[in-house]
Every structure is written in structure tokens, then in C-alpha cells.
């Protein structure tokens, strides 16, 4: 039971709740305040439950999986702000504020004439409310303008397809749902231990970039439990260069699928001598990217010479270094460009129609780590380890959504939603801990007594 009003009813009518509350009648407002007031002690409780589970051997930190899901925000998908709507609302609000000030000035002038000169009256309370709304709208407008700028950078016209922010909960984000359609959502993430599926770490983000939460989660696990996971698996979204480099630095054995930057078996570009062209009959079998052009895996990198060979066997030498802004931060890329693209028989399948120069291939510092990860997941041990990821990572979400019925947050605002998610994950861990203790008692075994540290 998550609703504060339903909990109030339960404390008055259900015998187990009456016993738990020691006969006190707790109103819903007290319950609602309580669940958001004690954020820091709640995190301590979550950590304490995890340490009890470690002391009982239920958490081993050997195989850990990390994943995220979507949970709907407490906001309507039909009522959203766009930058144009906010600008219009701000104009109306500014006119309202000006009208309130004029009325206050007129009242002060009338009182001065009628009663003589004296202290001016305090400003009306509705002005303070209007000014608060104005500040919130300006903050929302700034978010929307930044989102529109990002969409424009990605090639999306913000005039035709503007960014949207839910009116009831501006911290949430309109995102696609797995069951179809779009709605205001948050993205909760968890790290789950593979021994008994206990949650080791939990957080919530307002957007879809859950891959940026992997390294912070490992840091919090080490802070809470004194050591890092031995192995950690995550789906393909987490195979970013920043995560590969960070986990290598942290000494955690990561398993996540990545696309091979080099030609693999079955790719005609994989040949004994990359200086020789791919036979014409194999050109249709060369892999394509999302733009229907030859993929990067069609180009062979020569580490000794620091250059690429294109499918026609021509050398593509280093030309310049560029920086790209990604969700994980700024990435430095080395650019290699072909000089024999004019008149090439593969130009139509290789070059973008708008390209003014030859085909280019970019390479960042994490490319060797991608090759290493790709090779690791092709081994039997790598496939076996990663195969466990789905069960470990998806079990908490299945129980939380299917049994605890948490499919929509009750609270609004990212800070409060994070607290609500911590409550949910703490309840999940307690439920598992109680089940283990009940099984031990049913078997007649001695219940382990955890340390109080």
C-alpha cells in the first residue's frame, strides 16, 4: 500500500496495521510528510539492510548487473509545456503582475488622500504568488530552450517538433513507453547482486541517458559495502567509451556488448591484405550503417602505420583532431580521410551525397577497449557471464512492477521521486530478507545474528 490516504484507512481498520501503529490513528498528511522528510536516514536504512544481507552471506558482490527501466511520472501526457506556450504564459503573467502593482499604487494613493500621508500598505499576497509562478516558468523556459537547441543540433527542427516538458512535473521527461505511445516518465536504475537478487544501489534520473549512471553506481556500492563488484554486466547501451575506460580504471570486470570496430568473419572487408580491393561480387555484402552507407567496419585499421584502408585498398591517413559533445562528455576523435574517392566505383555506396571531401573515419582513444570487449564476449566464458545479466538485472523490476505494482510514481519532482524509489527498493530488499529468515526458521535452522556495525 503506497497511497497515504489508504495507509490512513488501514491504520484505523486493519488489525495488523492497528497493531503495528500501536493503536494510534495516523492521518494521511503525517504519512505524506514522513515519506519525504527523512531522506538521509532512509539511505542509511537501505545501506543497513544491505550490510545485514552481506553478513548473512546473501550478498556476495561477485556477479552484479546494472540496468534501468521506465516508470511513469505523476503528470498527464496531454498537458505539456513548449517554449512557445511558456513565452505566451509569461506575457500573460507579466501583464497580471503589472495590473496588480498598478492597483496597489492606486490604493496607496487613494488612502494617502483620504487619510493623509502615511506608510504605504504592504504588497498584496497574490503578487508574491504570481512572482513565484513567474520564476518557475522562466526556469521551465530555460530548460525548453536548451532542449530545443540540443534537438536542432541532432538535426530535428524545433519549430515542427519542439521539446516538451510536463506541466505538473517539469523534472520528468516525455519518453516512449515499452507498451507503446509517449508519456512523462522517469528512469529508475538499480545495481543487483547475482547471489540472491538483492538491490545494491538505486537512483532515478529525469532523462533517458542511464548509461552515464554506471560509474557513479560502482562508487556508491564501494562506499556502502567497502568493496567493488568483481564482475558487472550491462546491456549494449552501457558500452560507451567512458564506461569501458572507467571500469578498466576501477578494476571491475565489465561485460557489455559493443560493435566491433574492425571487420569480423563474414565481412568481405576482412581480408589477408587490406591493400587489395574487396572483389566486386562481394560489394553488396559489405555492412551498411543507419544511413545506408558503408559502415565503419568496412575499413581496416593498421596500428603500425596509424592509417585505415578502405574497401578499395586505398590508404586513409590522419588529417585532424576534432571534439564531439556526447551525453557522457567531450570526446576527442582522430579523423582519417580518403584522398582517392573521386571516381571510385564504390563512391555511391560510401559517400554521403552532401560530402564535399572524401570519406572520413573517426577513431577515439577507447577503440582498443572496444576491440578487447568484443573479443571477450565472443569467448565461452564471456557469453556465459553476460547470459546471466537478464535474470539478475530484470528480476527486481519484475517484482517491483508486477508484485509491488509500482508503475507510476506518486510524488513529483526529481528529489522526491528519488526518495520514493529508495523506499521502494528498501521494501524490496526487506521483503527478500524476511523471506530468507522465514525459510530458515521453517527448516528449523538457526537464524544468523548480524552484527550491528
XYZ file of C-alpha atoms in Angstrom, residues 93-438:
346
model
C 1.661 36.680 -16.138
C 3.751 39.837 -16.610
C 0.578 41.720 -17.583
C -1.137 40.340 -14.464
C 1.793 41.413 -12.228
C 1.744 44.892 -13.759
C -2.013 45.139 -13.179
C -1.614 44.080 -9.509
C 1.121 46.696 -8.981
C -0.999 49.431 -10.620
C -3.954 48.516 -8.391
C -1.704 48.599 -5.312
C -0.326 52.027 -6.298
C -3.841 53.359 -6.890
C -4.988 52.055 -3.481
C -1.971 53.658 -1.752
C -2.643 56.989 -3.493
C -6.350 56.893 -2.528
C -5.530 56.108 1.099
C -2.955 58.897 1.207
C -5.550 61.432 0.048
C -8.270 60.142 2.371
C -6.186 59.513 5.498
C -3.218 61.773 4.979
C 0.364 60.816 4.240
C 1.424 57.645 5.926
C 3.223 54.357 5.429
C 2.323 52.532 2.238
C 0.401 49.294 2.566
C 2.299 46.022 2.148
C 2.151 44.496 -1.326
C -0.810 42.159 -1.883
C -0.129 38.437 -1.271
C -1.312 37.485 -4.789
C 1.696 39.369 -6.157
C 4.108 37.037 -4.329
C 2.274 34.015 -5.741
C 2.416 35.444 -9.271
C 6.126 36.198 -8.928
C 6.793 32.617 -7.774
C 4.944 31.288 -10.817
C 6.932 33.672 -12.992
C 10.234 32.338 -11.615
C 9.140 28.725 -12.215
C 8.033 29.500 -15.766
C 11.346 31.206 -16.534
C 13.182 28.145 -15.222
C 10.994 25.887 -17.391
C 11.579 28.129 -20.414
C 15.346 27.849 -19.955
C 15.073 24.022 -19.869
C 12.971 24.023 -23.039
C 15.314 26.388 -24.879
C 18.283 24.164 -24.007
C 16.339 21.075 -25.121
C 15.346 22.755 -28.403
C 18.981 23.725 -29.036
C 20.032 20.093 -28.468
C 17.297 18.855 -30.840
C 18.427 21.307 -33.508
C 21.981 20.041 -33.126
C 20.681 16.483 -33.692
C 19.002 17.546 -36.931
C 15.445 17.914 -35.514
C 13.567 21.109 -36.393
C 12.292 22.524 -33.052
C 9.710 24.604 -34.919
C 7.994 21.495 -36.278
C 8.850 19.153 -33.396
C 9.567 21.214 -30.259
C 10.751 19.816 -26.945
C 8.010 19.247 -24.364
C 8.045 19.467 -20.567
C 5.135 18.101 -18.475
C 3.278 20.908 -16.733
C 2.579 19.018 -13.489
C 6.142 17.707 -13.076
C 8.728 19.610 -15.152
C 11.560 17.390 -13.849
C 10.151 14.386 -15.736
C 10.632 13.869 -19.452
C 8.259 12.800 -22.210
C 9.680 9.496 -23.444
C 8.395 6.458 -25.347
C 6.896 3.643 -23.284
C 7.631 -0.015 -23.946
C 3.907 -0.731 -24.171
C 3.597 1.953 -26.859
C 2.970 5.664 -27.016
C 4.616 8.538 -25.157
C 4.181 9.770 -21.593
C 6.035 11.728 -18.880
C 8.499 9.275 -17.362
C 11.416 8.924 -15.008
C 14.247 6.424 -15.437
C 14.990 4.481 -12.219
C 18.243 2.474 -12.214
C 19.419 -0.339 -9.949
C 22.524 -2.460 -9.438
C 21.556 -6.013 -8.453
C 23.671 -8.706 -6.808
C 23.515 -12.069 -8.573
C 23.593 -14.277 -5.446
C 20.034 -13.619 -4.184
C 18.938 -10.649 -6.377
C 19.329 -8.033 -3.633
C 19.498 -4.410 -4.815
C 22.909 -2.902 -4.046
C 22.314 0.628 -5.327
C 19.383 2.648 -6.638
C 18.841 6.056 -8.195
C 16.496 7.931 -10.556
C 17.307 10.234 -13.465
C 14.972 12.541 -15.333
C 16.127 11.631 -18.844
C 16.970 8.520 -20.855
C 20.780 8.598 -20.506
C 21.040 5.790 -17.943
C 24.447 4.756 -19.317
C 26.017 7.714 -17.511
C 24.986 6.277 -14.120
C 27.127 3.119 -14.245
C 30.364 4.539 -12.820
C 28.675 6.593 -10.047
C 26.785 3.453 -9.001
C 30.019 1.455 -8.645
C 31.404 4.256 -6.475
C 28.348 4.193 -4.198
C 28.499 0.390 -3.882
C 32.110 0.608 -2.751
C 31.231 3.401 -0.299
C 28.306 1.446 1.197
C 29.821 -2.034 1.351
C 33.571 -1.478 1.442
C 34.442 -3.116 -1.891
C 33.605 -3.041 -5.572
C 31.835 -5.753 -7.563
C 34.149 -8.356 -9.084
C 32.200 -8.546 -12.360
C 29.458 -6.288 -13.670
C 27.228 -6.855 -16.689
C 25.027 -4.351 -18.508
C 23.226 -4.206 -21.839
C 24.554 -2.652 -25.048
C 23.509 0.895 -24.063
C 26.258 0.919 -21.414
C 29.087 0.039 -23.803
C 30.273 3.633 -24.118
C 33.917 4.572 -24.301
C 33.670 6.428 -20.983
C 32.274 3.322 -19.233
C 34.841 0.975 -20.779
C 37.678 3.260 -19.744
C 36.222 3.943 -16.285
C 35.628 0.282 -15.417
C 39.123 -0.593 -16.608
C 40.454 2.098 -14.295
C 38.287 0.894 -11.374
C 39.433 -2.698 -11.830
C 35.886 -4.051 -12.340
C 35.477 -6.800 -14.951
C 32.759 -5.371 -17.229
C 30.653 -7.383 -19.686
C 28.635 -5.344 -22.174
C 28.040 -5.879 -25.912
C 29.837 -3.473 -28.239
C 30.000 -3.330 -32.002
C 33.339 -4.466 -33.338
C 35.217 -1.519 -34.876
C 37.157 -3.993 -37.031
C 35.869 -6.329 -39.772
C 34.659 -9.686 -38.425
C 34.286 -13.110 -40.010
C 31.684 -12.964 -42.767
C 32.521 -9.353 -43.579
C 34.148 -9.190 -47.060
C 36.308 -6.294 -45.786
C 38.219 -8.809 -43.630
C 40.986 -9.927 -45.987
C 44.596 -11.037 -45.730
C 45.974 -7.954 -47.465
C 43.855 -4.838 -46.820
C 45.756 -3.032 -49.579
C 43.919 -5.227 -52.089
C 40.343 -4.253 -53.042
C 37.308 -6.252 -51.999
C 36.109 -8.264 -55.027
C 33.222 -6.581 -56.869
C 30.910 -9.566 -56.385
C 31.223 -9.099 -52.583
C 30.349 -5.388 -52.548
C 26.615 -5.989 -51.836
C 27.632 -7.963 -48.708
C 29.603 -5.105 -47.150
C 27.807 -3.946 -43.951
C 25.894 -0.641 -44.005
C 25.280 1.935 -41.288
C 21.983 3.593 -40.378
C 22.395 5.992 -43.322
C 22.594 3.036 -45.741
C 26.242 3.807 -46.427
C 29.299 1.581 -45.860
C 29.756 1.035 -42.107
C 32.941 1.760 -40.224
C 33.627 -1.989 -40.009
C 34.349 -1.918 -43.764
C 37.582 -0.032 -43.048
C 40.685 -1.821 -41.734
C 42.951 -0.038 -39.246
C 46.717 -0.516 -39.455
C 48.037 0.286 -35.986
C 51.721 0.287 -37.010
C 51.181 2.825 -39.777
C 48.315 4.654 -37.995
C 46.021 4.660 -41.022
C 42.907 2.977 -42.399
C 42.458 1.018 -45.620
C 39.159 1.448 -47.426
C 37.364 -1.464 -49.183
C 39.174 -0.493 -52.403
C 42.552 -0.829 -50.682
C 43.344 2.901 -50.639
C 45.097 4.386 -47.602
C 43.189 6.871 -45.424
C 45.662 8.925 -43.425
C 45.249 11.001 -40.280
C 44.121 14.548 -41.077
C 42.922 16.311 -37.943
C 41.595 16.004 -34.396
C 38.048 17.008 -33.529
C 35.981 17.147 -30.349
C 32.438 15.825 -30.106
C 29.922 16.629 -27.376
C 28.155 13.495 -26.150
C 25.910 12.749 -23.195
C 28.932 11.363 -21.336
C 31.053 14.465 -22.032
C 33.513 15.740 -24.616
C 35.180 13.050 -26.741
C 38.350 13.678 -28.755
C 38.338 12.000 -32.171
C 41.172 11.444 -34.659
C 39.884 11.893 -38.213
C 41.238 9.807 -41.100
C 40.220 10.808 -44.642
C 40.480 9.191 -48.055
C 42.156 11.000 -50.917
C 41.179 8.668 -53.790
C 37.371 8.915 -53.518
C 36.845 10.880 -56.745
C 35.787 8.426 -59.433
C 35.769 5.451 -57.045
C 33.233 2.792 -58.148
C 32.089 2.440 -54.504
C 31.586 6.191 -54.003
C 27.801 5.957 -54.318
C 27.623 3.350 -51.552
C 30.279 5.020 -49.414
C 29.974 8.826 -49.576
C 27.206 10.995 -48.205
C 25.610 12.992 -51.072
C 26.415 16.234 -49.209
C 30.075 15.320 -48.645
C 32.432 17.872 -50.179
C 35.564 15.885 -49.365
C 36.456 12.207 -49.321
C 35.124 9.602 -46.911
C 36.311 10.050 -43.348
C 36.604 7.587 -40.450
C 36.854 8.686 -36.829
C 38.710 6.928 -34.032
C 38.764 7.763 -30.332
C 41.117 6.651 -27.562
C 38.737 3.890 -26.412
C 38.801 1.963 -29.692
C 41.243 -0.676 -28.375
C 38.962 -1.179 -25.351
C 36.008 -1.841 -27.678
C 38.018 -4.424 -29.582
C 39.022 -6.051 -26.293
C 35.417 -6.115 -25.022
C 34.094 -7.509 -28.304
C 36.667 -10.310 -28.223
C 35.871 -11.065 -24.541
C 32.160 -11.517 -25.228
C 32.911 -13.933 -28.070
C 34.561 -16.363 -25.643
C 32.527 -19.100 -23.968
C 33.120 -17.620 -20.502
C 32.145 -14.155 -21.710
C 28.904 -15.392 -23.277
C 28.054 -17.383 -20.149
C 28.687 -14.425 -17.836
C 26.691 -12.000 -19.949
C 23.857 -14.515 -20.369
C 23.183 -14.228 -16.606
C 22.618 -10.471 -16.943
C 18.976 -10.610 -17.988
C 17.825 -12.656 -14.991
C 19.867 -10.660 -12.475
C 19.020 -7.215 -13.840
C 15.347 -7.767 -14.680
C 14.252 -9.635 -11.534
C 13.908 -6.513 -9.304
C 11.918 -4.650 -11.971
C 9.613 -7.644 -12.489
C 8.844 -7.877 -8.758
C 8.605 -4.121 -8.187
C 6.246 -3.590 -11.118
C 4.369 -6.892 -11.107
C 4.002 -7.621 -7.381
C 4.557 -4.291 -5.628
C 2.632 -2.627 -8.508
C 4.941 0.378 -8.787
C 4.212 1.557 -12.326
C 3.698 5.248 -11.584
C 5.352 7.496 -9.020
C 3.064 9.226 -6.518
C 5.366 12.173 -5.805
C 6.535 14.975 -8.096
C 9.956 16.483 -8.587
C 13.195 14.565 -9.098
C 14.348 14.890 -5.482
C 11.098 13.488 -4.054
C 10.901 10.780 -6.720
C 14.402 9.623 -5.773
C 13.264 9.322 -2.150
C 10.178 7.378 -3.220
C 12.320 4.982 -5.288
C 14.620 4.442 -2.275
C 11.533 3.493 -0.231
C 10.519 1.018 -2.951
C 13.972 -0.597 -3.167
C 14.287 -0.762 0.625
C 10.904 -2.511 0.810
C 12.018 -4.916 -1.942
C 15.201 -5.834 -0.031
C 13.324 -6.201 3.269
C 10.787 -8.465 1.567
C 13.595 -10.731 0.335
C 15.378 -10.660 3.704
C 12.211 -11.634 5.587
C 11.568 -14.464 3.108
C 15.048 -15.881 3.779
C 14.598 -15.642 7.556
C 11.171 -17.316 7.312
